PDB file of C-alpha atoms in Angstrom:
ATOM      1  CA  MET A 241      89.082 123.121 186.398  1.00  0.00           C
ATOM      2  CA  ARG A 242      92.834 120.410 187.143  1.00  0.00           C
ATOM      3  CA  ALA A 243      92.753 118.481 190.174  1.00  0.00           C
ATOM      4  CA  ARG A 244      95.119 119.739 192.947  1.00  0.00           C
ATOM      5  CA  ILE A 245      98.001 117.115 192.598  1.00  0.00           C
ATOM      6  CA  GLY A 246      98.673 115.450 195.104  1.00  0.00           C
ATOM      7  CA  SER A 247      94.975 115.445 196.011  1.00  0.00           C
ATOM      8  CA  PRO A 248      93.086 111.703 194.771  1.00  0.00           C
ATOM      9  CA  ARG A 249      90.204 109.753 196.053  1.00  0.00           C
ATOM     10  CA  PRO A 250      91.064 107.294 198.979  1.00  0.00           C
ATOM     11  CA  ARG A 251      89.654 104.514 197.033  1.00  0.00           C
ATOM     12  CA  ASP A 252      92.461 104.568 194.366  1.00  0.00           C
ATOM     13  CA  LEU A 253      95.137 105.651 197.145  1.00  0.00           C
ATOM     14  CA  TRP A 254      93.564 101.821 198.382  1.00  0.00           C
ATOM     15  CA  LEU A 255      94.262 100.677 194.777  1.00  0.00           C
ATOM     16  CA  ALA A 256      97.655 101.433 194.294  1.00  0.00           C
ATOM     17  CA  PHE A 257      98.187 100.225 198.485  1.00  0.00           C
ATOM     18  CA  ALA A 258      96.738  96.725 196.996  1.00  0.00           C
ATOM     19  CA  VAL A 259      98.503  96.916 193.293  1.00  0.00           C
ATOM     20  CA  CYS A 260     101.937  97.656 195.537  1.00  0.00           C
ATOM     21  CA  HIS A 261     101.516  94.461 197.253  1.00  0.00           C
ATOM     22  CA  LEU A 262     100.087  92.210 195.045  1.00  0.00           C
ATOM     23  CA  TRP A 263     103.127  92.828 193.193  1.00  0.00           C
ATOM     24  CA  LEU A 264     105.751  92.486 195.923  1.00  0.00           C
ATOM     25  CA  ILE A 265     104.201  89.188 196.746  1.00  0.00           C
ATOM     26  CA  THR A 266     103.708  88.157 193.147  1.00  0.00           C
ATOM     27  CA  LEU A 267     107.815  88.258 193.048  1.00  0.00           C
ATOM     28  CA  ASN A 268     108.113  86.762 196.328  1.00  0.00           C
ATOM     29  CA  LEU A 269     106.506  83.560 195.272  1.00  0.00           C
ATOM     30  CA  ILE A 270     107.486  83.248 191.662  1.00  0.00           C
ATOM     31  CA  GLY A 271     109.684  85.971 190.901  1.00  0.00           C
ATOM     32  CA  PRO A 272     113.227  85.429 190.709  1.00  0.00           C
ATOM     33  CA  THR A 273     114.026  87.557 193.433  1.00  0.00           C
ATOM     34  CA  SER A 274     112.053  86.547 196.165  1.00  0.00           C
ATOM     35  CA  ALA A 275     113.542  87.897 199.747  1.00  0.00           C
ATOM     36  CA  LEU A 276     111.383  85.009 201.503  1.00  0.00           C
ATOM     37  CA  GLY A 277     114.778  82.847 202.064  1.00  0.00           C
ATOM     38  CA  ASP A 278     115.176  84.094 206.614  1.00  0.00           C
ATOM     39  CA  VAL A 279     111.300  83.612 206.750  1.00  0.00           C
ATOM     40  CA  THR A 280     110.570  80.393 205.016  1.00  0.00           C
ATOM     41  CA  GLY A 281     113.625  79.206 206.498  1.00  0.00           C
ATOM     42  CA  ILE A 282     115.234  80.536 209.549  1.00  0.00           C
ATOM     43  CA  TYR A 283     111.960  81.765 211.324  1.00  0.00           C
ATOM     44  CA  ARG A 284     109.816  78.652 210.562  1.00  0.00           C
ATOM     45  CA  TRP A 285     112.428  76.571 211.761  1.00  0.00           C
ATOM     46  CA  TRP A 286     112.696  78.303 215.170  1.00  0.00           C
ATOM     47  CA  MET A 287     108.896  78.217 214.768  1.00  0.00           C
ATOM     48  CA  GLN A 288     108.847  74.305 214.416  1.00  0.00           C
ATOM     49  CA  GLN A 289     111.351  73.388 216.278  1.00  0.00           C
ATOM     50  CA  GLY A 290     109.709  75.102 219.796  1.00  0.00           C
ATOM     51  CA  LEU A 291     106.389  73.881 218.698  1.00  0.00           C
ATOM     52  CA  GLY A 292     108.114  70.348 218.496  1.00  0.00           C
ATOM     53  CA  GLY A 293     109.431  70.546 222.236  1.00  0.00           C
ATOM     54  CA  GLY A 294     112.999  71.253 220.939  1.00  0.00           C
ATOM     55  CA  GLY A 295     113.192  75.153 223.057  1.00  0.00           C
ATOM     56  CA  TRP A 296     111.826  77.980 222.389  1.00  0.00           C
ATOM     57  CA  VAL A 297     114.309  80.441 221.143  1.00  0.00           C
ATOM     58  CA  GLY A 298     114.448  84.023 223.509  1.00  0.00           C
ATOM     59  CA  VAL A 299     113.627  81.325 226.349  1.00  0.00           C
ATOM     60  CA  ASP A 300     114.781  78.036 226.400  1.00  0.00           C
ATOM     61  CA  GLU A 301     118.832  79.689 224.144  1.00  0.00           C
ATOM     62  CA  PRO A 302     119.832  83.255 223.157  1.00  0.00           C
ATOM     63  CA  TRP A 303     118.267  84.709 220.207  1.00  0.00           C
ATOM     64  CA  VAL A 304     118.897  87.217 217.845  1.00  0.00           C
ATOM     65  CA  TYR A 305     115.532  89.162 218.061  1.00  0.00           C
ATOM     66  CA  PRO A 306     113.581  90.449 221.471  1.00  0.00           C
ATOM     67  CA  ILE A 307     111.128  88.107 222.333  1.00  0.00           C
ATOM     68  CA  LEU A 308     108.106  89.446 220.198  1.00  0.00           C
ATOM     69  CA  ALA A 309     110.008  88.384 217.074  1.00  0.00           C
ATOM     70  CA  ALA A 310     108.465  85.579 217.990  1.00  0.00           C
ATOM     71  CA  VAL A 311     104.498  86.375 218.198  1.00  0.00           C
ATOM     72  CA  PRO A 312     104.388  87.009 213.678  1.00  0.00           C
ATOM     73  CA  MET A 313     106.030  84.317 213.239  1.00  0.00           C
ATOM     74  CA  LEU A 314     104.235  82.032 214.989  1.00  0.00           C
ATOM     75  CA  ILE A 315     101.273  82.868 214.103  1.00  0.00           C
ATOM     76  CA  ALA A 316     102.662  82.966 210.388  1.00  0.00           C
ATOM     77  CA  ARG A 317     102.648  78.858 211.103  1.00  0.00           C
ATOM     78  CA  LEU A 318      98.846  78.736 211.370  1.00  0.00           C
ATOM     79  CA  GLY A 319      98.910  78.573 207.689  1.00  0.00           C
ATOM     80  CA  GLY A 320     100.964  75.038 208.457  1.00  0.00           C
ATOM     81  CA  GLY A 321     105.122  74.581 206.807  1.00  0.00           C
ATOM     82  CA  GLU A 322     103.734  74.261 203.381  1.00  0.00           C
ATOM     83  CA  PHE A 323     102.105  77.628 203.403  1.00  0.00           C
ATOM     84  CA  TYR A 324     104.155  79.285 206.405  1.00  0.00           C
ATOM     85  CA  GLY A 325     105.717  82.182 203.603  1.00  0.00           C
ATOM     86  CA  THR A 326     101.768  83.110 202.073  1.00  0.00           C
ATOM     87  CA  VAL A 327     100.590  83.184 205.855  1.00  0.00           C
ATOM     88  CA  TRP A 328     103.936  85.254 206.927  1.00  0.00           C
ATOM     89  CA  MET A 329     102.856  88.123 203.505  1.00  0.00           C
ATOM     90  CA  LEU A 330      99.358  88.148 204.634  1.00  0.00           C
ATOM     91  CA  LEU A 331      99.775  89.436 208.230  1.00  0.00           C
ATOM     92  CA  VAL A 332     102.474  92.102 206.871  1.00  0.00           C
ATOM     93  CA  VAL A 333     100.250  93.234 204.257  1.00  0.00           C
ATOM     94  CA  ALA A 334      97.496  93.540 207.143  1.00  0.00           C
ATOM     95  CA  VAL A 335      99.488  95.302 209.257  1.00  0.00           C
ATOM     96  CA  ASP A 336     100.768  97.532 206.804  1.00  0.00           C
ATOM     97  CA  ALA A 337      96.703  98.243 205.650  1.00  0.00           C
ATOM     98  CA  ALA A 338      96.479  99.349 209.568  1.00  0.00           C
ATOM     99  CA  ALA A 339      99.221 101.493 209.332  1.00  0.00           C
ATOM    100  CA  PHE A 340      97.873 102.369 206.141  1.00  0.00           C
ATOM    101  CA  ALA A 341      94.735 103.747 206.846  1.00  0.00           C
ATOM    102  CA  LEU A 342      95.693 105.567 209.572  1.00  0.00           C
ATOM    103  CA  LEU A 343      97.801 107.489 207.614  1.00  0.00           C
ATOM    104  CA  LEU A 344      95.547 108.410 205.002  1.00  0.00           C
ATOM    105  CA  ARG A 345      93.200 110.108 208.440  1.00  0.00           C
ATOM    106  CA  ARG A 346      96.537 111.727 209.367  1.00  0.00           C
ATOM    107  CA  CYS A 347      96.240 112.837 205.530  1.00  0.00           C
ATOM    108  CA  ARG A 348      92.682 113.655 205.462  1.00  0.00           C
ATOM    109  CA  GLY A 349      92.726 117.452 204.520  1.00  0.00           C
ATOM    110  CA  ARG A 350      96.382 117.903 203.886  1.00  0.00           C
ATOM    111  CA  SER A 351      98.450 116.471 201.409  1.00  0.00           C
ATOM    112  CA  VAL A 352      98.413 112.409 201.272  1.00  0.00           C
ATOM    113  CA  ARG A 353     102.199 112.664 199.734  1.00  0.00           C
ATOM    114  CA  PRO A 354     103.021 110.511 202.249  1.00  0.00           C
ATOM    115  CA  ALA A 355     100.990 107.839 201.497  1.00  0.00           C
ATOM    116  CA  TRP A 356     102.594 107.771 197.840  1.00  0.00           C
ATOM    117  CA  TRP A 357     106.338 108.204 199.554  1.00  0.00           C
ATOM    118  CA  TRP A 358     105.749 105.049 201.421  1.00  0.00           C
ATOM    119  CA  LEU A 359     103.824 103.002 198.718  1.00  0.00           C
ATOM    120  CA  GLY A 360     106.724 104.232 197.051  1.00  0.00           C
ATOM    121  CA  PHE A 361     109.532 102.798 199.391  1.00  0.00           C
ATOM    122  CA  LEU A 362     107.606  99.749 199.455  1.00  0.00           C
ATOM    123  CA  VAL A 363     108.086  99.483 195.662  1.00  0.00           C
ATOM    124  CA  ALA A 364     111.826 100.911 196.059  1.00  0.00           C
ATOM    125  CA  LEU A 365     112.293  97.493 198.382  1.00  0.00           C
ATOM    126  CA  GLY A 366     111.008  95.114 196.194  1.00  0.00           C
ATOM    127  CA  PRO A 367     110.145  91.579 197.227  1.00  0.00           C
ATOM    128  CA  ILE A 368     112.465  92.258 200.519  1.00  0.00           C
ATOM    129  CA  GLY A 369     109.934  94.730 201.520  1.00  0.00           C
ATOM    130  CA  LEU A 370     108.055  91.608 203.006  1.00  0.00           C
ATOM    131  CA  GLY A 371     110.198  89.002 203.959  1.00  0.00           C
ATOM    132  CA  ARG A 372     111.915  90.676 206.852  1.00  0.00           C
ATOM    133  CA  ILE A 373     110.825  90.885 211.015  1.00  0.00           C
ATOM    134  CA  ASP A 374     111.092  94.801 210.122  1.00  0.00           C
ATOM    135  CA  ALA A 375     108.342  94.680 207.552  1.00  0.00           C
ATOM    136  CA  ILE A 376     105.900  94.520 210.825  1.00  0.00           C
ATOM    137  CA  THR A 377     108.289  96.919 212.989  1.00  0.00           C
ATOM    138  CA  VAL A 378     107.922  99.598 210.561  1.00  0.00           C
ATOM    139  CA  PRO A 379     104.082  99.655 210.053  1.00  0.00           C
ATOM    140  CA  LEU A 380     103.866  99.523 213.733  1.00  0.00           C
ATOM    141  CA  ALA A 381     106.975 102.379 214.234  1.00  0.00           C
ATOM    142  CA  LEU A 382     104.743 104.443 211.864  1.00  0.00           C
ATOM    143  CA  ALA A 383     101.410 103.984 213.349  1.00  0.00           C
ATOM    144  CA  GLY A 384     103.284 105.456 216.290  1.00  0.00           C
ATOM    145  CA  LEU A 385     104.458 108.246 214.852  1.00  0.00           C
ATOM    146  CA  LEU A 386     101.005 109.173 213.744  1.00  0.00           C
ATOM    147  CA  LEU A 387      99.970 108.871 217.087  1.00  0.00           C
ATOM    148  CA  VAL A 388     102.476 110.499 219.219  1.00  0.00           C
ATOM    149  CA  VAL A 389     100.919 114.232 219.865  1.00  0.00           C
ATOM    150  CA  ALA A 390      97.412 113.344 220.134  1.00  0.00           C
ATOM    151  CA  ARG A 391      97.411 109.606 221.736  1.00  0.00           C
ATOM    152  CA  PRO A 392     100.574 109.649 223.436  1.00  0.00           C
ATOM    153  CA  ALA A 393      99.887 106.747 225.622  1.00  0.00           C
ATOM    154  CA  LEU A 394      98.904 104.363 222.238  1.00  0.00           C
ATOM    155  CA  ALA A 395     101.717 105.385 220.188  1.00  0.00           C
ATOM    156  CA  ALA A 396     104.250 104.308 223.265  1.00  0.00           C
ATOM    157  CA  VAL A 397     102.221 101.250 223.398  1.00  0.00           C
ATOM    158  CA  LEU A 398     103.068 100.654 219.905  1.00  0.00           C
ATOM    159  CA  LEU A 399     106.425 101.800 219.816  1.00  0.00           C
ATOM    160  CA  THR A 400     107.741  99.694 222.304  1.00  0.00           C
ATOM    161  CA  ILE A 401     105.897  96.632 221.167  1.00  0.00           C
ATOM    162  CA  GLY A 402     107.728  96.959 218.029  1.00  0.00           C
ATOM    163  CA  THR A 403     110.693  97.494 220.554  1.00  0.00           C
ATOM    164  CA  TRP A 404     110.438  94.236 221.688  1.00  0.00           C
ATOM    165  CA  MET A 405     110.736  92.812 218.258  1.00  0.00           C
ATOM    166  CA  LYS A 406     113.847  94.867 216.868  1.00  0.00           C
ATOM    167  CA  VAL A 407     114.939  97.254 219.387  1.00  0.00           C
ATOM    168  CA  TRP A 408     115.047 100.584 216.975  1.00  0.00           C
ATOM    169  CA  PRO A 409     112.276 102.150 217.941  1.00  0.00           C
ATOM    170  CA  ALA A 410     113.387 102.538 221.213  1.00  0.00           C
ATOM    171  CA  ALA A 411     114.784 105.841 219.344  1.00  0.00           C
ATOM    172  CA  LEU A 412     111.586 106.832 218.776  1.00  0.00           C
ATOM    173  CA  LEU A 413     110.164 106.226 221.717  1.00  0.00           C
ATOM    174  CA  MET A 414     113.724 108.760 223.433  1.00  0.00           C
ATOM    175  CA  ALA A 415     112.509 111.168 219.994  1.00  0.00           C
ATOM    176  CA  ALA A 416     109.281 111.297 221.177  1.00  0.00           C
ATOM    177  CA  LEU A 417     110.067 112.095 224.672  1.00  0.00           C
ATOM    178  CA  ALA A 418     112.526 114.735 223.751  1.00  0.00           C
ATOM    179  CA  SER A 419     110.441 116.584 221.329  1.00  0.00           C
ATOM    180  CA  ARG A 420     109.860 120.026 222.360  1.00  0.00           C
ATOM    181  CA  ARG A 421     106.091 119.065 221.947  1.00  0.00           C
ATOM    182  CA  ALA A 422     105.707 116.640 223.991  1.00  0.00           C
ATOM    183  CA  THR A 423     104.107 118.337 227.475  1.00  0.00           C
ATOM    184  CA  SER A 424     104.766 116.917 230.538  1.00  0.00           C
ATOM    185  CA  ARG A 425     101.276 114.835 230.468  1.00  0.00           C
ATOM    186  CA  ALA A 426     102.049 113.554 226.923  1.00  0.00           C
ATOM    187  CA  SER A 427     105.798 113.054 228.357  1.00  0.00           C
ATOM    188  CA  HIS A 428     104.160 110.588 231.650  1.00  0.00           C
ATOM    189  CA  ALA A 429     101.583 109.347 229.619  1.00  0.00           C
ATOM    190  CA  ILE A 430     104.570 107.858 227.549  1.00  0.00           C
ATOM    191  CA  VAL A 431     106.511 106.639 230.237  1.00  0.00           C
ATOM    192  CA  ALA A 432     103.851 104.882 231.774  1.00  0.00           C
ATOM    193  CA  ALA A 433     102.781 103.436 228.827  1.00  0.00           C
ATOM    194  CA  THR A 434     106.453 101.995 227.744  1.00  0.00           C
ATOM    195  CA  ILE A 435     106.785 100.484 231.585  1.00  0.00           C
ATOM    196  CA  GLY A 436     103.436  99.329 231.168  1.00  0.00           C
ATOM    197  CA  THR A 437     103.670  97.679 228.414  1.00  0.00           C
ATOM    198  CA  SER A 438     107.289  96.085 229.296  1.00  0.00           C
ATOM    199  CA  ALA A 439     106.364  94.651 232.519  1.00  0.00           C
ATOM    200  CA  VAL A 440     103.163  92.992 230.564  1.00  0.00           C
ATOM    201  CA  VAL A 441     105.908  91.499 227.933  1.00  0.00           C
ATOM    202  CA  VAL A 442     108.370  90.320 230.928  1.00  0.00           C
ATOM    203  CA  ALA A 443     105.830  88.767 233.253  1.00  0.00           C
TER     204      ALA A 443
END
């Protein structure tokens, strides 16, 4: 009997995930098309400036990003200045893995083509798929969309966090509220979670 196309074992999908991300990391570290310029240059400099007492972007001076964008940038600083780019990519892989696990769980009993599409999208993006703040907000947004029906409040928290990093996930929040599938209870949960998360951020 032929195996049904689009239904590989989970370990095959995780192997593909690992190969995809190892390839992107390799291209960024030793390839001719590294996309870590913003990460190792601008992001690292912003964090070094703040830690060195020169003032925090978004707090002491205007910034191009919402304030929570500084969180992954600061986490990457745990590796020190020399390994900033490496820690950043490992952080992205960890967030991607969490979203990928949720995606596979959502695909259980269904086609896993969405998982293959996402990996294909990352491969098509190339090194830049790990080299921008959007590398953090995209998996957050994906997780939020996957949870919006079953766990609307948690979905709203994730999308709100993403919005406080890069603004565009706000459009997904609005779409979730406007969806015909959104019940009154779900809509109230989304609004409450959005307001609550935002209040914590600005407090």
